[in-house]
Amino acid sequence: MTSRQKLFTLGTTTTAVAVALALTGCGAGAKDSTDGADASPAARGAVTEAQAAKILGTYESVNNKANAQQDSALLGTVEGGQLYEQSRADYRLFATKSKKEQAEYRKPFHYTGMKYWIPAGKDWFAVTTKSGASKSEALLVFGKEYDDWKMMSAVYSEVPLPAIATDDSGLATAVDATTRVGTLAPNQISAAYEDLYATGGTKAGTAISHTTEAAKEAIETHAKRDSGKNAKFATLTYVTTPTEFDTVYALRLKDGGVLAALPTAHASQFVMKAAYRENYDITPTEVESVFNLRERDTVVNTYQGMALATLPKTGKPSVTAREYRIVDSQ
């Protein structure tokens, strides 16, 4: 029997940069003006704006220190959820980055132009901000994890973020992730978006807009999955995979729609065609080798991501930004 041969190196899919977070707070209770008795307490946010700013400042300081030292345990004291999954992957893959990329990652960042969005009656809050010289605005979300405030989600958007609504007390309004807005609920967006990778948007993906850059890139990734020099030997497919964390954060917009920060994930499956399996194997890339050095006839890469979506009062939602990290390769 012919000995097995190395065939080629498989390229990885979408990556992006992520960082950041913040949050804010609000209101107080009220007294009945006629008899001095306590009235029903006014709606409150989980924190005041001053407290949120302090939380953000602590995160910025600790994150900068953790990035400089590649200390995931330290970062875990201020970061959680889907974002922490991405950051841990960044640290694990740090040696595969160029010297320039490593230097940029270690360089301290600072938030500017912060605006805090504190929903009434919820245990989380958000901030819109920019980082350093970046022109992209981010929506950052803090939530509680084991009674500690941690940044749970951070997505930077090249598209201007829509105007978030506030009430007379300056509080934002949270929207339940299961509440339908237009054609979908916020917690249904991920499945629809991942269908763009899996089928080009012919199934669940028909429920969301295909006109945003994020949607176009996903559809193009699907369309080009079996192009290139290796298409003769192997097939590439994308499948929706469970997210590590499933919390969706949603805020009411001034126009009555909703802005949602949501987790999303998929896997790429690169499989040697039957005619070549006896004699060939796939050689993993440098990044894939961090997780599994073995040459094999199938390479499955898992990508955990976060996305921003706008849901209009009527019509299809739009995914306006997304960020992925490869977190495993087997």
Coordinates of C-alpha atoms in Angstrom, one line a residue:
M1 CA 0.0 0.0 0.0
T2 CA 1.3 3.4 -0.8
S3 CA 2.4 5.4 2.2
R4 CA 0.3 8.4 3.2
Q5 CA 1.5 11.8 2.0
K6 CA 1.2 15.3 3.2
L7 CA -1.2 17.1 1.0
F8 CA -1.6 20.8 1.9
T9 CA -2.1 23.4 4.5
L10 CA -5.7 24.4 5.3
G11 CA -6.4 28.1 5.8
T12 CA -8.5 29.2 8.7
T13 CA -11.6 31.3 8.4
T14 CA -12.8 34.6 9.7
T15 CA -11.0 36.3 12.5
A16 CA -11.4 39.7 13.9
V17 CA -10.2 41.9 16.7
A18 CA -12.1 42.3 19.9
V19 CA -11.6 44.0 23.2
A20 CA -13.4 46.3 25.6
L21 CA -16.4 47.0 27.8
A22 CA -18.2 49.3 30.1
L23 CA -21.5 50.1 31.8
T24 CA -23.5 52.5 33.7
G25 CA -26.3 53.1 36.2
C26 CA -29.0 55.2 37.7
G27 CA -32.1 56.3 39.5
A28 CA -33.3 56.6 43.1
G29 CA -36.5 55.9 45.0
A30 CA -39.3 58.4 45.7
K31 CA -41.3 59.6 48.7
D32 CA -45.0 60.3 48.7
S33 CA -45.4 64.0 49.0
T34 CA -48.7 63.9 50.8
D35 CA -48.1 61.6 53.8
G36 CA -44.3 61.1 53.8
A37 CA -44.7 57.3 53.4
D38 CA -42.5 55.4 51.1
A39 CA -44.0 55.2 47.6
S40 CA -43.2 52.4 45.2
P41 CA -39.5 52.7 44.5
A42 CA -38.7 54.3 41.2
A43 CA -37.1 52.0 38.6
R44 CA -33.3 51.7 39.1
G45 CA -30.4 50.5 37.1
A46 CA -27.9 48.0 38.5
V47 CA -25.4 50.8 39.0
T48 CA -25.0 54.5 38.8
E49 CA -23.2 56.2 36.0
A50 CA -20.3 56.9 38.3
Q51 CA -20.1 53.3 39.4
A52 CA -20.2 52.2 35.8
A53 CA -17.4 54.5 34.9
K54 CA -15.3 53.1 37.7
I55 CA -16.1 49.5 36.6
L56 CA -15.0 50.4 33.1
G57 CA -11.8 52.0 34.4
T58 CA -10.9 48.9 36.4
Y59 CA -11.5 46.8 33.4
E60 CA -9.3 49.0 31.2
S61 CA -6.4 48.9 33.7
V62 CA -6.6 45.1 34.4
N63 CA -7.0 44.2 30.7
N64 CA -4.0 46.3 29.7
K65 CA -1.9 44.5 32.4
A66 CA -3.2 41.1 31.4
N67 CA -2.5 41.7 27.7
A68 CA 1.0 42.8 28.4
Q69 CA 1.7 39.6 30.4
Q70 CA -0.6 37.3 28.5
D71 CA -2.2 36.4 31.8
S72 CA -5.6 34.8 31.2
A73 CA -6.2 34.2 34.9
L74 CA -5.8 37.9 35.6
L75 CA -8.0 38.8 32.7
G76 CA -10.7 36.4 34.0
T77 CA -11.1 38.6 37.0
V78 CA -12.7 41.3 34.9
E79 CA -13.9 39.5 31.8
G80 CA -16.4 36.7 31.2
G81 CA -18.9 35.2 28.9
Q82 CA -18.3 34.9 25.1
L83 CA -15.7 37.7 25.2
Y84 CA -13.5 35.8 27.6
E85 CA -13.7 32.7 25.3
Q86 CA -12.3 34.9 22.5
S87 CA -9.6 36.5 24.7
R88 CA -8.3 33.2 26.0
A89 CA -8.0 32.0 22.4
D90 CA -6.1 35.2 21.5
Y91 CA -3.6 34.4 24.3
R92 CA -3.3 30.8 23.3
L93 CA -2.5 31.7 19.7
F94 CA -0.3 34.7 20.6
A95 CA 2.9 33.0 19.4
T96 CA 1.4 32.5 15.9
K97 CA 1.1 36.3 15.5
S98 CA 3.7 38.5 13.8
K99 CA 5.9 40.6 15.9
K100 CA 4.0 43.7 14.8
E101 CA 0.7 42.1 15.8
Q102 CA 2.1 41.0 19.2
A103 CA 3.3 44.5 19.9
E104 CA 0.0 46.0 18.9
Y105 CA -1.9 43.6 21.2
R106 CA 0.4 44.4 24.1
K107 CA 0.1 48.2 23.6
P108 CA -2.2 49.8 26.2
F109 CA -5.6 51.0 25.0
H110 CA -7.9 53.7 26.4
Y111 CA -11.6 54.3 26.0
T112 CA -12.9 57.6 24.8
G113 CA -16.3 59.3 24.3
M114 CA -18.1 56.9 26.6
K115 CA -21.9 57.0 26.8
Y116 CA -23.5 54.7 29.4
W117 CA -26.8 52.9 28.9
I118 CA -28.3 51.5 32.0
P119 CA -31.5 49.6 31.7
A120 CA -34.1 49.8 34.5
G121 CA -34.5 46.7 36.6
K122 CA -31.7 44.6 35.0
D123 CA -28.4 43.3 36.3
W124 CA -26.3 44.4 33.3
F125 CA -25.5 47.7 31.6
A126 CA -23.8 48.8 28.4
V127 CA -21.6 51.6 27.0
T128 CA -20.9 52.9 23.6
T129 CA -17.3 54.0 23.2
K130 CA -14.2 54.1 21.0
S131 CA -10.8 52.7 21.8
G132 CA -7.6 54.6 21.1
A133 CA -7.4 55.9 17.5
S134 CA -10.1 53.5 16.2
K135 CA -12.8 55.1 14.2
S136 CA -15.2 52.2 14.9
E137 CA -17.7 52.6 17.8
A138 CA -18.2 49.7 20.1
L139 CA -21.1 48.4 22.1
L140 CA -19.7 47.0 25.3
V141 CA -21.8 45.0 27.9
F142 CA -21.1 44.3 31.5
G143 CA -22.9 41.7 33.5
K144 CA -22.6 39.9 36.8
E145 CA -20.6 36.7 37.1
Y146 CA -20.2 35.2 40.5
D147 CA -21.2 38.5 42.0
D148 CA -18.4 40.3 40.1
W149 CA -18.9 42.8 37.3
K150 CA -17.3 41.6 34.2
M151 CA -17.3 42.6 30.6
M152 CA -19.4 39.9 28.8
S153 CA -19.6 41.2 25.2
A154 CA -17.8 43.7 23.1
V155 CA -18.3 44.3 19.4
Y156 CA -16.8 47.1 17.3
S157 CA -18.9 48.4 14.4
E158 CA -17.8 50.2 11.2
V159 CA -21.5 51.1 10.8
P160 CA -22.7 53.9 13.1
L161 CA -24.6 52.6 16.0
P162 CA -28.3 53.5 16.1
A163 CA -29.7 55.9 18.7
I164 CA -30.6 54.1 22.0
A165 CA -33.8 55.3 23.8
T166 CA -33.9 56.5 27.4
D167 CA -36.7 57.5 29.6
D168 CA -37.2 60.7 31.6
S169 CA -34.8 59.4 34.3
G170 CA -32.1 58.7 31.7
L171 CA -32.5 55.0 32.0
A172 CA -32.4 52.7 29.0
T173 CA -35.1 50.0 28.3
A174 CA -34.0 46.3 28.1
V175 CA -36.0 44.1 25.7
D176 CA -36.5 40.4 26.5
A177 CA -34.5 38.3 24.1
T178 CA -37.5 36.1 23.3
T179 CA -39.7 39.0 22.3
R180 CA -40.4 39.2 18.6
V181 CA -39.5 42.5 17.0
G182 CA -40.4 42.6 13.3
T183 CA -39.8 39.1 11.9
L184 CA -37.6 37.7 14.6
A185 CA -36.8 37.8 18.3
P186 CA -33.2 38.8 19.3
N187 CA -32.4 35.2 20.4
Q188 CA -33.2 34.0 16.9
I189 CA -30.7 36.1 15.0
S190 CA -27.7 33.9 15.5
A191 CA -29.3 30.9 13.9
A192 CA -30.4 33.0 10.9
Y193 CA -27.0 34.6 10.5
E194 CA -25.1 31.3 10.8
D195 CA -27.3 29.9 8.0
L196 CA -25.6 32.4 5.7
Y197 CA -22.4 30.4 6.2
A198 CA -24.1 27.0 6.1
T199 CA -26.4 27.4 3.1
G200 CA -25.8 30.9 1.7
G201 CA -29.0 32.1 3.5
T202 CA -31.5 29.8 1.8
K203 CA -33.1 28.4 5.0
A204 CA -33.2 30.3 8.3
G205 CA -31.1 33.0 6.8
T206 CA -34.0 34.2 4.6
A207 CA -35.4 35.9 7.8
I208 CA -32.6 38.5 8.0
S209 CA -31.2 41.1 5.6
H210 CA -28.6 40.0 3.1
T211 CA -27.5 43.6 2.3
T212 CA -25.1 44.4 5.2
E213 CA -21.4 43.9 4.8
A214 CA -21.5 41.3 7.6
A215 CA -24.2 39.3 5.7
K216 CA -22.4 39.7 2.3
E217 CA -19.1 38.4 3.7
A218 CA -20.8 35.4 5.2
I219 CA -22.7 34.6 2.0
E220 CA -19.4 35.0 0.0
T221 CA -17.6 32.7 2.4
H222 CA -20.2 30.0 1.7
A223 CA -20.1 30.6 -2.0
K224 CA -16.3 30.2 -2.2
R225 CA -16.1 27.3 0.2
D226 CA -15.0 24.8 -2.5
S227 CA -12.9 27.0 -4.7
G228 CA -9.1 27.1 -4.8
K229 CA -6.3 24.6 -5.4
N230 CA -7.5 22.2 -2.7
A231 CA -11.1 21.8 -3.9
K232 CA -10.1 18.8 -6.0
F233 CA -9.1 16.9 -2.9
A234 CA -11.4 18.0 -0.1
T235 CA -14.7 19.6 0.6
L236 CA -15.4 22.5 3.0
T237 CA -18.7 23.0 4.8
Y238 CA -19.9 25.3 7.5
V239 CA -22.3 24.2 10.2
T240 CA -23.9 26.1 13.1
T241 CA -22.5 25.0 16.4
P242 CA -23.5 25.9 20.0
T243 CA -22.2 29.1 21.6
E244 CA -20.2 28.8 24.8
F245 CA -22.6 31.4 26.4
D246 CA -26.1 32.1 25.2
T247 CA -27.0 35.4 26.9
V248 CA -28.4 38.0 24.5
Y249 CA -28.5 41.7 25.5
A250 CA -31.0 43.9 23.8
L251 CA -31.9 47.6 24.2
R252 CA -34.8 49.6 22.8
L253 CA -34.0 52.2 20.2
K254 CA -35.4 55.7 19.7
D255 CA -37.2 54.6 16.6
G256 CA -38.9 51.8 18.4
G257 CA -36.6 49.0 17.1
V258 CA -34.0 47.1 19.1
L259 CA -30.2 46.8 19.2
A260 CA -29.0 43.4 20.2
A261 CA -25.6 42.1 21.2
L262 CA -25.6 38.3 20.8
P263 CA -23.3 35.3 20.8
T264 CA -22.9 33.3 17.6
A265 CA -20.8 30.3 16.5
H266 CA -20.0 28.0 13.7
A267 CA -17.6 25.3 12.7
S268 CA -15.8 24.7 9.4
Q269 CA -15.4 21.0 8.3
F270 CA -12.6 20.3 5.9
V271 CA -12.9 16.7 4.7
M272 CA -10.7 14.7 2.4
K273 CA -12.7 13.2 -0.5
A274 CA -13.0 9.4 -0.3
A275 CA -10.8 8.8 -3.4
Y276 CA -7.8 10.4 -1.7
R277 CA -8.1 9.4 1.9
E278 CA -6.0 6.3 1.6
N279 CA -3.0 8.1 0.4
Y280 CA -3.3 11.7 1.7
D281 CA -3.7 13.6 4.9
I282 CA -4.4 17.3 5.6
T283 CA -1.5 19.1 7.2
P284 CA -2.9 21.6 9.8
T285 CA -1.9 25.3 9.6
E286 CA 0.3 26.9 12.3
V287 CA -2.9 28.1 14.1
E288 CA -4.6 24.7 13.8
S289 CA -1.5 23.0 15.1
V290 CA -1.7 24.8 18.4
F291 CA -4.8 22.8 19.1
N292 CA -3.9 19.6 17.2
L293 CA -0.6 18.8 15.5
R294 CA -1.7 15.6 14.0
E295 CA -2.1 15.3 10.2
R296 CA -5.6 14.0 9.5
D297 CA -8.2 13.4 6.8
T298 CA -10.7 15.8 8.5
V299 CA -10.1 19.2 10.1
V300 CA -12.9 20.7 12.1
N301 CA -12.3 24.3 13.3
T302 CA -14.7 25.9 15.8
Y303 CA -15.3 29.6 15.8
Q304 CA -16.9 31.4 18.7
G305 CA -18.2 34.9 17.9
M306 CA -20.2 37.9 18.9
A307 CA -22.5 40.1 16.8
L308 CA -24.6 43.2 16.7
A309 CA -28.0 43.2 15.1
T310 CA -30.7 45.8 14.6
L311 CA -34.3 44.7 14.7
P312 CA -36.7 47.2 13.2
K313 CA -40.4 47.4 14.3
T314 CA -41.4 45.9 11.0
G315 CA -39.3 44.0 8.5
K316 CA -36.1 41.9 8.6
P317 CA -33.3 42.3 11.2
S318 CA -29.8 43.2 10.1
V319 CA -26.5 41.9 11.4
T320 CA -24.3 45.0 11.3
A321 CA -21.1 43.7 12.9
R322 CA -19.5 40.4 14.0
E323 CA -16.3 39.1 15.4
Y324 CA -15.0 35.5 15.5
R325 CA -12.1 33.7 17.1
I326 CA -11.0 30.2 16.3
V327 CA -11.1 28.4 19.7
D328 CA -10.5 24.8 18.7
S329 CA -9.3 22.6 15.8
Q330 CA -9.6 18.8 15.7

